[in-house]
XYZ file of C-alpha atoms in Angstrom:
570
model
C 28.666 -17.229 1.281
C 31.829 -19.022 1.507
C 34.706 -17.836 3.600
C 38.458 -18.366 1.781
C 40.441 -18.582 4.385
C 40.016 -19.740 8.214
C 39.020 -17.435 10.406
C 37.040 -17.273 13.888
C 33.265 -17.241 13.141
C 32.627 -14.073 14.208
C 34.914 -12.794 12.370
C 34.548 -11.531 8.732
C 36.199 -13.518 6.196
C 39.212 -12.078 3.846
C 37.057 -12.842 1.004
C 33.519 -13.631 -0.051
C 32.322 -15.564 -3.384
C 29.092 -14.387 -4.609
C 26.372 -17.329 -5.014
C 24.848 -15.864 -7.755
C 27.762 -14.619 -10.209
C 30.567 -16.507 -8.430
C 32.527 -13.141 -8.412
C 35.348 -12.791 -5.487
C 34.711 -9.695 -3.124
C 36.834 -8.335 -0.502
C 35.528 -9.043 2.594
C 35.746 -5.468 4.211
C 34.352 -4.014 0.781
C 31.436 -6.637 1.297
C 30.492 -5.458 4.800
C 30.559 -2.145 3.261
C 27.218 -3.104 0.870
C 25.933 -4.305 3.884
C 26.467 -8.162 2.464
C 25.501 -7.355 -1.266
C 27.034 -8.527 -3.943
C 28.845 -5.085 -5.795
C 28.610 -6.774 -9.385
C 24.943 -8.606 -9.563
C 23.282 -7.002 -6.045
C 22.629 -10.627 -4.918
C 21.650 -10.225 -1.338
C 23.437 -12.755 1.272
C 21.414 -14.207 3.800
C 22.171 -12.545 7.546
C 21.981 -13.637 11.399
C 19.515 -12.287 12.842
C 21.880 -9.624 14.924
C 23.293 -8.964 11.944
C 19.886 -7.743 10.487
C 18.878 -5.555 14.125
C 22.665 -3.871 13.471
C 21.931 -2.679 9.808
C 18.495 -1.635 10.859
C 18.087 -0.387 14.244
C 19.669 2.747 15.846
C 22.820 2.489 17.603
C 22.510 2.043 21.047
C 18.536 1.445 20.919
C 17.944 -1.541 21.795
C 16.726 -3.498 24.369
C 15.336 -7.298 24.803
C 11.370 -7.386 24.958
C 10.419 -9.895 28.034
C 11.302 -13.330 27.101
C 8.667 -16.700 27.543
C 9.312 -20.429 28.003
C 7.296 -22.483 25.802
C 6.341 -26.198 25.764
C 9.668 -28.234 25.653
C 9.463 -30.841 23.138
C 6.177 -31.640 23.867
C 6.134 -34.850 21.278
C 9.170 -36.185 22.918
C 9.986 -36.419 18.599
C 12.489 -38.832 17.580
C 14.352 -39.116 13.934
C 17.481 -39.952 13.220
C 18.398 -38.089 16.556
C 16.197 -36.669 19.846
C 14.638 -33.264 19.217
C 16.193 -31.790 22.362
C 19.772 -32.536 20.888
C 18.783 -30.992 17.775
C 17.826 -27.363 19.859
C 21.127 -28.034 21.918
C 22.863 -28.239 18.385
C 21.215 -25.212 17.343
C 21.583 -23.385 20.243
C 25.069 -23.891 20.423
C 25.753 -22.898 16.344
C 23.985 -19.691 16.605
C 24.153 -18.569 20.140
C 20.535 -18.302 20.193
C 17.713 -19.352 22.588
C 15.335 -19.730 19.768
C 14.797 -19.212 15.380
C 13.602 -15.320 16.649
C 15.033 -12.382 18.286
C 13.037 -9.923 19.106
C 14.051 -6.389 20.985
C 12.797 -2.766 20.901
C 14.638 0.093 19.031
C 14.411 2.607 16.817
C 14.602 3.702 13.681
C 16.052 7.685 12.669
C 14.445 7.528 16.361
C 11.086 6.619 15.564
C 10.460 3.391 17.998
C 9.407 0.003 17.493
C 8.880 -3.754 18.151
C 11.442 -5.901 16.177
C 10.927 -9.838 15.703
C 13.927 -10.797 13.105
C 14.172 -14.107 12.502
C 17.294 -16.528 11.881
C 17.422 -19.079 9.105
C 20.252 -20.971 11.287
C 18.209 -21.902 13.694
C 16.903 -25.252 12.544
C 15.764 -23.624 8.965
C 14.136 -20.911 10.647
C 11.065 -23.284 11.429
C 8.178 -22.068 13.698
C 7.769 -23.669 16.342
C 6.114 -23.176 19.776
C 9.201 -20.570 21.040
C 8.872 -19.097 18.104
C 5.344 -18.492 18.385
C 5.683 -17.264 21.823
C 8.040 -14.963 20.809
C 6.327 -13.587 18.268
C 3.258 -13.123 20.076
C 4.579 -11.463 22.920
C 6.491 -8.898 20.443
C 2.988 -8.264 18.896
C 1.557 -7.629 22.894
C 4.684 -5.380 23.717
C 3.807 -3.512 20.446
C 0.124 -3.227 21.713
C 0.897 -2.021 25.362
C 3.741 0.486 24.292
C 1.546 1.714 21.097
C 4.621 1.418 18.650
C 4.325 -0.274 15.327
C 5.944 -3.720 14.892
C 8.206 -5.093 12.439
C 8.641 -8.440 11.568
C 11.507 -9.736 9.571
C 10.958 -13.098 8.487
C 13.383 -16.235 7.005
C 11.948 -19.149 7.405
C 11.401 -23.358 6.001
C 7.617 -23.342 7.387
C 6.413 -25.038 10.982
C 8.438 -27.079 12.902
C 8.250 -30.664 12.312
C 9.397 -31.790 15.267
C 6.697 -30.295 17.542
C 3.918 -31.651 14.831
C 0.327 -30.461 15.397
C 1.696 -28.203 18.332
C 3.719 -25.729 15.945
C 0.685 -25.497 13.624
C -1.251 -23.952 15.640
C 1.115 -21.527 16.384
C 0.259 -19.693 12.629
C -3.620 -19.524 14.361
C -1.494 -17.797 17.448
C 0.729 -15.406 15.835
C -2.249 -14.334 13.797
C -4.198 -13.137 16.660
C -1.489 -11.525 17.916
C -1.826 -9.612 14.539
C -5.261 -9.508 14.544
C -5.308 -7.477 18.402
C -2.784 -4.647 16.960
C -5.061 -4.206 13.696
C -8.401 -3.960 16.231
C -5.875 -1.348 17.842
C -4.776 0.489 15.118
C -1.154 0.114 15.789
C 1.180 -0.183 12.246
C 2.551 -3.399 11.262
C 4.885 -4.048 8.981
C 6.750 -6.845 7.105
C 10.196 -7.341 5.954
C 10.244 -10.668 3.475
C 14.219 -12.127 3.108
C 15.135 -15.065 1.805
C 13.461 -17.628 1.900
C 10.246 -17.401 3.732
C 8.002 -20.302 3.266
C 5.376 -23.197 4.829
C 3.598 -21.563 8.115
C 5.449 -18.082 9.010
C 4.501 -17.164 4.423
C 0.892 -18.251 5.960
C 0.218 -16.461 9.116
C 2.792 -13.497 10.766
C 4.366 -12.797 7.391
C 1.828 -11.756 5.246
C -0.761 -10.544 7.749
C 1.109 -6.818 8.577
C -0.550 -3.640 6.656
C 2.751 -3.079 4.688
C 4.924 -5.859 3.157
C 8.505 -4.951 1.589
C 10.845 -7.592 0.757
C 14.373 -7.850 -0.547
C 15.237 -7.953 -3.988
C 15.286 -11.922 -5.190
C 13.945 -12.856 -1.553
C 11.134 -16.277 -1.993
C 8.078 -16.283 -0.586
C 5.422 -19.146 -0.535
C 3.158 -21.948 0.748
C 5.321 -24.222 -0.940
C 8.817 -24.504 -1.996
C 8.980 -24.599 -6.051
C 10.367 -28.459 -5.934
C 7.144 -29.295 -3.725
C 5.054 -27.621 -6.720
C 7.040 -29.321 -9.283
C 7.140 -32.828 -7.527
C 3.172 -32.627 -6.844
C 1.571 -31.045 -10.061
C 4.372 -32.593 -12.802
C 4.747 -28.878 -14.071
C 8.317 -26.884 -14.928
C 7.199 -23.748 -13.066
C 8.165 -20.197 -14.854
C 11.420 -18.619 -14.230
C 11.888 -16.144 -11.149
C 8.870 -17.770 -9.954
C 8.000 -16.717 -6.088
C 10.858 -14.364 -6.261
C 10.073 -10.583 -5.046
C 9.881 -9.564 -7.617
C 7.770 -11.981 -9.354
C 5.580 -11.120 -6.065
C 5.011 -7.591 -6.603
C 3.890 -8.149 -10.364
C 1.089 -10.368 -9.145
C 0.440 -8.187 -6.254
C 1.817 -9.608 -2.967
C 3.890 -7.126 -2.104
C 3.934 -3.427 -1.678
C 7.577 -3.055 -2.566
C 11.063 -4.386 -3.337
C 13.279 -2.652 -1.494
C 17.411 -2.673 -1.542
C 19.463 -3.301 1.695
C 20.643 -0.037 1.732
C 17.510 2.033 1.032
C 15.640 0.027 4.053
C 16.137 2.350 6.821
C 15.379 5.025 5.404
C 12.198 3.216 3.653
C 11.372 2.057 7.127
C 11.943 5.680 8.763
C 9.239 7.001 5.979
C 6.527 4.333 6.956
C 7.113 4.126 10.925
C 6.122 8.017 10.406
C 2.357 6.605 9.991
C 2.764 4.827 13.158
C 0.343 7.599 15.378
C -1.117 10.269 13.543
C -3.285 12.375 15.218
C -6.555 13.102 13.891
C -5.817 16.705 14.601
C -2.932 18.870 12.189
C 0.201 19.113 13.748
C -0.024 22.568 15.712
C 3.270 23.644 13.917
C 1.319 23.197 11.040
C -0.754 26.511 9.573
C -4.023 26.110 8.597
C -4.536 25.659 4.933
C -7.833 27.391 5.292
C -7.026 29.695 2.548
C -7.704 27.766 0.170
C -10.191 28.661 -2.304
C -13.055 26.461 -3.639
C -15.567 27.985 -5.881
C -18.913 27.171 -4.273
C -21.258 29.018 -6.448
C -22.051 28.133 -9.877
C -21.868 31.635 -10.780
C -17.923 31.797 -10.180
C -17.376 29.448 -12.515
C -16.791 30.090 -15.724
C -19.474 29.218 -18.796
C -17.694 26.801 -21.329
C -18.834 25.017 -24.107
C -19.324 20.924 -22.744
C -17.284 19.597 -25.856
C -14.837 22.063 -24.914
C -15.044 21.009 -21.427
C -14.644 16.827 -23.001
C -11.503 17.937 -24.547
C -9.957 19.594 -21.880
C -10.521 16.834 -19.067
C -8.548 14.368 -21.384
C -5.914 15.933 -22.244
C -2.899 14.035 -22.579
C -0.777 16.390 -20.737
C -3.082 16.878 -17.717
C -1.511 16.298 -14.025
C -1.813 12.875 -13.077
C -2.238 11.011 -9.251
C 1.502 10.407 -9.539
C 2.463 14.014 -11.057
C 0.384 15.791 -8.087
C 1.694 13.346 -5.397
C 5.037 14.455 -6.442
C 4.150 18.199 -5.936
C 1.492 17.838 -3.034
C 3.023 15.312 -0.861
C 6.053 15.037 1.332
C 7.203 11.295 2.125
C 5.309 9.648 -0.461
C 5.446 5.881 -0.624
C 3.668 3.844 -2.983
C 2.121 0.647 -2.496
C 1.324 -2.160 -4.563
C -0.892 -5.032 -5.284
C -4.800 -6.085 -4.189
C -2.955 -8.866 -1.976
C -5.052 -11.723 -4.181
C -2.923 -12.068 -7.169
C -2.443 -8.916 -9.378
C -1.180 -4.623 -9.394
C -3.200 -2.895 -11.380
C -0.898 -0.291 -12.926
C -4.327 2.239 -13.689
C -4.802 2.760 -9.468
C -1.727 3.841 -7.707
C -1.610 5.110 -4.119
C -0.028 5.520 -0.823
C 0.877 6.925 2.338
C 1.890 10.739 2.772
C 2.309 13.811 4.668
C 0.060 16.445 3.182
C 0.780 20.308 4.847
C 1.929 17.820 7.767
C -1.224 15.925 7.734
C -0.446 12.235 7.514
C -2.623 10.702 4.654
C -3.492 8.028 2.132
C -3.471 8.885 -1.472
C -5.312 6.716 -4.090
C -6.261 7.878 -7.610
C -6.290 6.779 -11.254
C -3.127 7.519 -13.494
C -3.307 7.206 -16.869
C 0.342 7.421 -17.406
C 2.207 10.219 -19.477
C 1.835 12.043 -22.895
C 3.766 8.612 -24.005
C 1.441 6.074 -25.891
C 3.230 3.096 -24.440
C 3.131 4.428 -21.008
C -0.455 5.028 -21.540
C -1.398 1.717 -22.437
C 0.487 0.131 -19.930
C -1.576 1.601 -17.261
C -4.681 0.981 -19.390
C -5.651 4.900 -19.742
C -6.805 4.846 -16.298
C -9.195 2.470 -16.741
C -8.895 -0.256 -13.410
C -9.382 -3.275 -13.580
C -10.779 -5.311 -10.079
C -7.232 -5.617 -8.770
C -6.937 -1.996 -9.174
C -10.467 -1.518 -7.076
C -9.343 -4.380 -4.749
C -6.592 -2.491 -3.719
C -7.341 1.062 -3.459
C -10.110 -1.109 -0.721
C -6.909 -2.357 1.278
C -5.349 1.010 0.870
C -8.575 2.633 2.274
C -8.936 -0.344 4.998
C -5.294 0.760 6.131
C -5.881 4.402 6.317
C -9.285 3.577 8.612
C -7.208 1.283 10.764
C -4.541 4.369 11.259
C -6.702 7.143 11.431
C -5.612 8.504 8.066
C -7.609 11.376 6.513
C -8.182 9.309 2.343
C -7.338 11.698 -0.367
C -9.173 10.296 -3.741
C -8.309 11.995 -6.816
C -10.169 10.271 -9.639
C -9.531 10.903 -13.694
C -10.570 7.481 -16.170
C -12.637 7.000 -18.702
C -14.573 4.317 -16.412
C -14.036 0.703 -15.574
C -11.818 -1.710 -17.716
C -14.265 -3.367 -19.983
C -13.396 -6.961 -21.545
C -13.532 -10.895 -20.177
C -10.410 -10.851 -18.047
C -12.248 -8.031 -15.877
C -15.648 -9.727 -16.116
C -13.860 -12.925 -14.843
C -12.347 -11.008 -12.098
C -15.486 -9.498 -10.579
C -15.378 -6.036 -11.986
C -19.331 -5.411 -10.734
C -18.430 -6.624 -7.201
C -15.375 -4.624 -6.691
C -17.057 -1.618 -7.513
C -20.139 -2.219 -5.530
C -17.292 -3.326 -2.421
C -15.910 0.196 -2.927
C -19.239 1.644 -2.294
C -20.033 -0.091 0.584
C -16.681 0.725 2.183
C -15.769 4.179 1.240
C -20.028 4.744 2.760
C -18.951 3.335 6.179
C -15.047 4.818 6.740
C -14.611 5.924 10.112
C -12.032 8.452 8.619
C -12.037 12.016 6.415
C -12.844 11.396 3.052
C -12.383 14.020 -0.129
C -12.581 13.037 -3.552
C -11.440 15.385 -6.470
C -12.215 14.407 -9.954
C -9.150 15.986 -11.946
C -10.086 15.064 -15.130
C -12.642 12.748 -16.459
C -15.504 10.994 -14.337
C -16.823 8.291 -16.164
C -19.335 6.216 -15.326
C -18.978 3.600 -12.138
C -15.343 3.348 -12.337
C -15.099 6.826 -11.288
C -18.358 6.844 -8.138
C -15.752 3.604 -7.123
C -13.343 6.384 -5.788
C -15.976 9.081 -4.702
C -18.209 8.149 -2.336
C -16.499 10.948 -0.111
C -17.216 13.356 2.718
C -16.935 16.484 0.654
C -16.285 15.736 -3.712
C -14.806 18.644 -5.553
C -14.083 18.939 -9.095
C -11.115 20.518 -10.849
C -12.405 23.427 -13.209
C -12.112 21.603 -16.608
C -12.860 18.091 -15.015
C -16.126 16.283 -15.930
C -18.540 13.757 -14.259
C -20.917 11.715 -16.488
C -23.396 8.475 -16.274
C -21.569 7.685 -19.589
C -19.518 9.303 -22.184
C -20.909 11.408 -24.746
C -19.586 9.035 -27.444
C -21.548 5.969 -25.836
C -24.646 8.110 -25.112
C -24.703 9.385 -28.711
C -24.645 6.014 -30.216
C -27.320 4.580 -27.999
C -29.701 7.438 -27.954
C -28.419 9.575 -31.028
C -27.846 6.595 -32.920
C -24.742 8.365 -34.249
C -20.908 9.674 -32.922
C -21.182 12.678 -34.263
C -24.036 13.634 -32.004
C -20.825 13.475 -29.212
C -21.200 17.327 -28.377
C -25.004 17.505 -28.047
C -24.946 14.509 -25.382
C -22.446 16.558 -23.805
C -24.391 19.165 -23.293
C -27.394 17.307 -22.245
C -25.497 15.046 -19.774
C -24.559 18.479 -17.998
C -21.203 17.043 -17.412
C -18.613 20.065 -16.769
C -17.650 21.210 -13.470
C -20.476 24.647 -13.195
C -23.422 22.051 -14.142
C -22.459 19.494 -11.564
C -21.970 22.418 -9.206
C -25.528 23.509 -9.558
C -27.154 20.199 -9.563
C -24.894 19.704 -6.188
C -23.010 16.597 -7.403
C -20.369 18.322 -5.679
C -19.320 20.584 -3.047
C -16.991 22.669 -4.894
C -14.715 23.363 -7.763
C -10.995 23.706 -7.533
C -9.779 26.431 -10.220
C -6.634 25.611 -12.581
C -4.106 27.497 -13.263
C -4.892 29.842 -17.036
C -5.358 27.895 -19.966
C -5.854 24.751 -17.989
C -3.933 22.394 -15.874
C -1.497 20.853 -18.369
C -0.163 24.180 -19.013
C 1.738 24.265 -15.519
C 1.581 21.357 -13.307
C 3.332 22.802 -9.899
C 0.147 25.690 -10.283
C -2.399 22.957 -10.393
C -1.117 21.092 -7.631
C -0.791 24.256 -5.694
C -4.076 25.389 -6.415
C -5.147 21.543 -5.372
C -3.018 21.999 -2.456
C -5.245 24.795 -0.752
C -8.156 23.346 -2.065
C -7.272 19.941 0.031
C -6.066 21.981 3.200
C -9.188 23.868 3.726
C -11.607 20.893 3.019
C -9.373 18.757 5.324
C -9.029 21.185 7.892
C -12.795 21.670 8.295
C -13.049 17.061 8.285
C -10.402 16.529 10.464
C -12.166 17.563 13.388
C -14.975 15.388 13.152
C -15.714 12.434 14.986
C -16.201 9.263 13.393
C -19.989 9.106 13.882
C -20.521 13.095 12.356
C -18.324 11.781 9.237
C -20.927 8.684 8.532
C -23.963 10.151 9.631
C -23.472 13.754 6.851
C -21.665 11.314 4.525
C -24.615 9.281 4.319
C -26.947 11.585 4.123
C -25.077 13.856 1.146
C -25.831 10.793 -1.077
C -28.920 10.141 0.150
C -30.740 13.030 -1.151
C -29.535 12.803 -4.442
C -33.129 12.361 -6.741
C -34.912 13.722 -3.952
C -33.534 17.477 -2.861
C -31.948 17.851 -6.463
C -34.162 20.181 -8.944
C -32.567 21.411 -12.166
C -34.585 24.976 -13.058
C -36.908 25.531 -15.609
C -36.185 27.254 -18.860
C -32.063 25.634 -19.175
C -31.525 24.018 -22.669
C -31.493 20.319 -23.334
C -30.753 18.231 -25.805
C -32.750 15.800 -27.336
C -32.558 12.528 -29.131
């Protein structure tokens, strides 16, 4: 930012010239986009009180108890003595250190702010940083608010050498205590954030949003380039580069952050009890008996679970949930586009939502999220998503609909065997309400990955199978047009796997099925949810694991299919 005239420093300037496009901008109209460019949306870089002012309630805040650290504890010597260097700083910015961190609120939810300030000597981390930041993270623990940190930072402080690395060990305790405590964390990347704070504090928090074009990364791109001899690819470390490959949950505008933050601190403590504002949902109807389902041919069943125009996990958060907010990435490298889910408020119920989306009746949209098919990233981070919901006391909502698995190398490679079997483990030892709802297909592994649940119910044309009829006809028919007599000896639709107990209920759909009127579905869904929910919710964590466990455990031991039912044969 460059100011065009002189003016005090705390001033704004007449006019500012975009770094990005170069393009002139009133300086009134510039503090009106909250420092963002009009004509490209590059985002300027702000002080750190500039940053608590955009985001924090007016008239919220107050300082959170401040610590003296180790004063130059090398006694560090460059060009100049370290202490003149924090004088210089000090002085410039009008800060005591690189953080500032204060409690506030935001649309009156509280919190624990750390911001930091990119003035302040780069932004380094140092040992006052550190302290700060640790006693932010212990002020968020005592007063059981969430924390928010808002990084900008050139890595660890040189100057205090060995002393400000272990600082990242520090700050990530800190982190580590509010996780143990189940108190929300949350990160806001700006640019840049690299070196120590990228590996420790600003990474670690259960939800990471950055600004558009913000950097993030061990090392600065002309480290990389230096070190390995390679051009590296345009937009590389960039936000948005971040969320592709996973490292993000979201890039977020300046001025949609509040209100993105106001949605998330909402998570912050949830009760493990409704709101009592909040009427039961125990209305809702499940068919339980095998005998109020209807009879229906199991090809005819096949065809209706994939239908192209069925309700997908994004179509029914839409309609089910209030406050939705998706997350991204497996935190290791990639977003699958086939798993989506997030946090939302479900009759008032905070929750976590994960399920398979296939995408819409559009061929391109359908391939692009791989027809529901996930691939280990996609397992990998419906695991984080179900990790965060444990930590928060979230109820986990599963709704599952894919073919199975992503098959190929590039899943092989990845670990697609051990991410399933992970999801297994994990969903079998959640300390949290767990309902799984297979809305359409239920194929193979891929689908058991998501429903490993409390109580598993099954929309009314959905299906469940060990494999589909296609693949069993071709191994054991030894043709594909034996398709509908493996259907019908897999016992696949939703009255079979109600009578064999597979699951616990079946949700009905609205006449002619579900893609015939999505806002029925999800309302049908809806009730469905509320009454299994409100009969979880109560439990305590121990109840949950102990009937959990044992529902899957008698599977091939209690189940008995009756004499005298057709089968097909080979």
């Amino acid at each position: 930012m460059v100011q065009c005239d002189e003016r005090p420093a705390d001033r704004a300037p007449s006019w500012v010239r975009c770094e990005r496009c170069a393009e002139l901008v009133y300086g009134k109209r510039f503090g009106r986009t909250l420092s963002v460019c009009p004509g490209c949306g590059w985002h300027a870089h702000l002080t750190a009180p500039q940053r608590l002012d955009q985001l924090l309630d007016r008239g919220s805040t107050s300082p959170v108890g401040q610590v003296e650290p180790v004063h130059d504890p090398l006694e560090f010597t460059d060009t100049r003595p370290y202490p003149d260097r924090l004088a210089d700083a000090r002085a410039a910015t009008g800060l005591r250190e690189a953080v500032v961190c204060v409690r506030g609120s935001i649309e009156g939810r509280p919190l624990v702010v750390a911001a930091m300030d990119f003035r302040f000597l780069g932004g380094s981390l140092g040992c006052g940083v550190g302290a700060l930041i640790t006693e932010a993270a212990r002020t968020s623990l005592r007063q059981r608010i969430p924390l928010l940190l808002v990084t900008a930072s050139g890595g660890a402080r040189m100057q205090e050498g060995v002393m400000a690395l272990m600082q990242m060990a520090k700050t990530a305790q800190a982190l580590t205590e509010l996780d143990e405590a189940g108190v929300l964390t949350l990160s806001l990347i700006t640019d840049p954030t690299y070196g120590g704070v990228a590996a420790s504090f600003a990474t670690l928090p259960d939800v990471i949003i950055a600004e558009p074009g913000a950097r993030l990364g061990f090392a600065g791109p002309r480290v990389i380039e230096q070190t390995t001899g390679q051009r590296l690819p345009e937009g590389f470390q960039t936000a948005e580069f971040l969320l592709e490959h996973g490292m993000v949950d979201n890039v977020v505008p300046r001025s949609a952050l509040r209100a993105t933050l106001g949605r998330l601190l909402a998570l912050g403590s949830p009760s493990r009890r409704p709101p009592r504002d909040v009427a039961p949902a125990s209305s809702g109807r499940i068919l339980r008996r095998p005998e109020e389902v209807a009879q229906r041919d199991s090809w005819e069943a096949v065809r209706l679970a994939r239908h192209p125009e069925r309700p997908t996990t994004l179509h029914y958060a839409d309609h089910l949930l209030e406050d939705f907010h998706e997350l991204h990435g497996d935190r290791l490298g990639a977003d699958c586009p086939a798993i989506v889910g997030g946090p939302g408020r479900l009759n008032g119920l905070p929750v976590m939502l994960i399920g398979h989306h296939k995408g819409g009746p559009g061929l391109a949209e359908r391939q692009h999220r791989s027809f529901g098919m996930a691939t280990p990233a996609g397992y990998r981070k419906s695991a984080r998503l179900m990790r965060m919901a444990e930590k928060l006391g979230l109820p986990v909502i599963t709704l599952i609909d894919t073919p199975g698995a992503a098959p190929g190398a590039e899943s092989e490679k990845g670990g697609q065997a051990v991410a399933i079997a992970e999801n297994l483990r994990l969903m079998s030892r959640l300390k949290v309400p767990v309902v799984a709802v297979l809305t359409g297909e239920g194929g193979s592994g891929g689908a058991l990955a998501l429903a490993v649940a409390d109580r598993v119910l099954i929309s009314e044309n959905g299906l469940y199978s060990v494999i589909s009829p296609e693949g069993c006809a071709a191994i054991l028919w030894k043709q594909p047009e034996a398709a509908p007599a493996a259907a019908a000896a897999l016992r696949l639709d939703a009255r079979e796997l109600l009578r064999l107990g597979i699951v616990d209920g079946v949700v009905p759909e609205p006449p002619g099925g579900a893609h015939g009127d999505h806002a029925a579905a999800a309302a049908l869904l809806r009730d469905a949810l509320g009454a299994a929910l409100d009969d979880l919710v109560p439990y305590e964590p121990e109840r949950l694991l102990l009937e959990r466990r044992s529902r899957f455990q008698r599977f091939g031991v209690e189940t008995r299919i009756p004499s005298g039912t057709g089968r097909g044969t080979p």
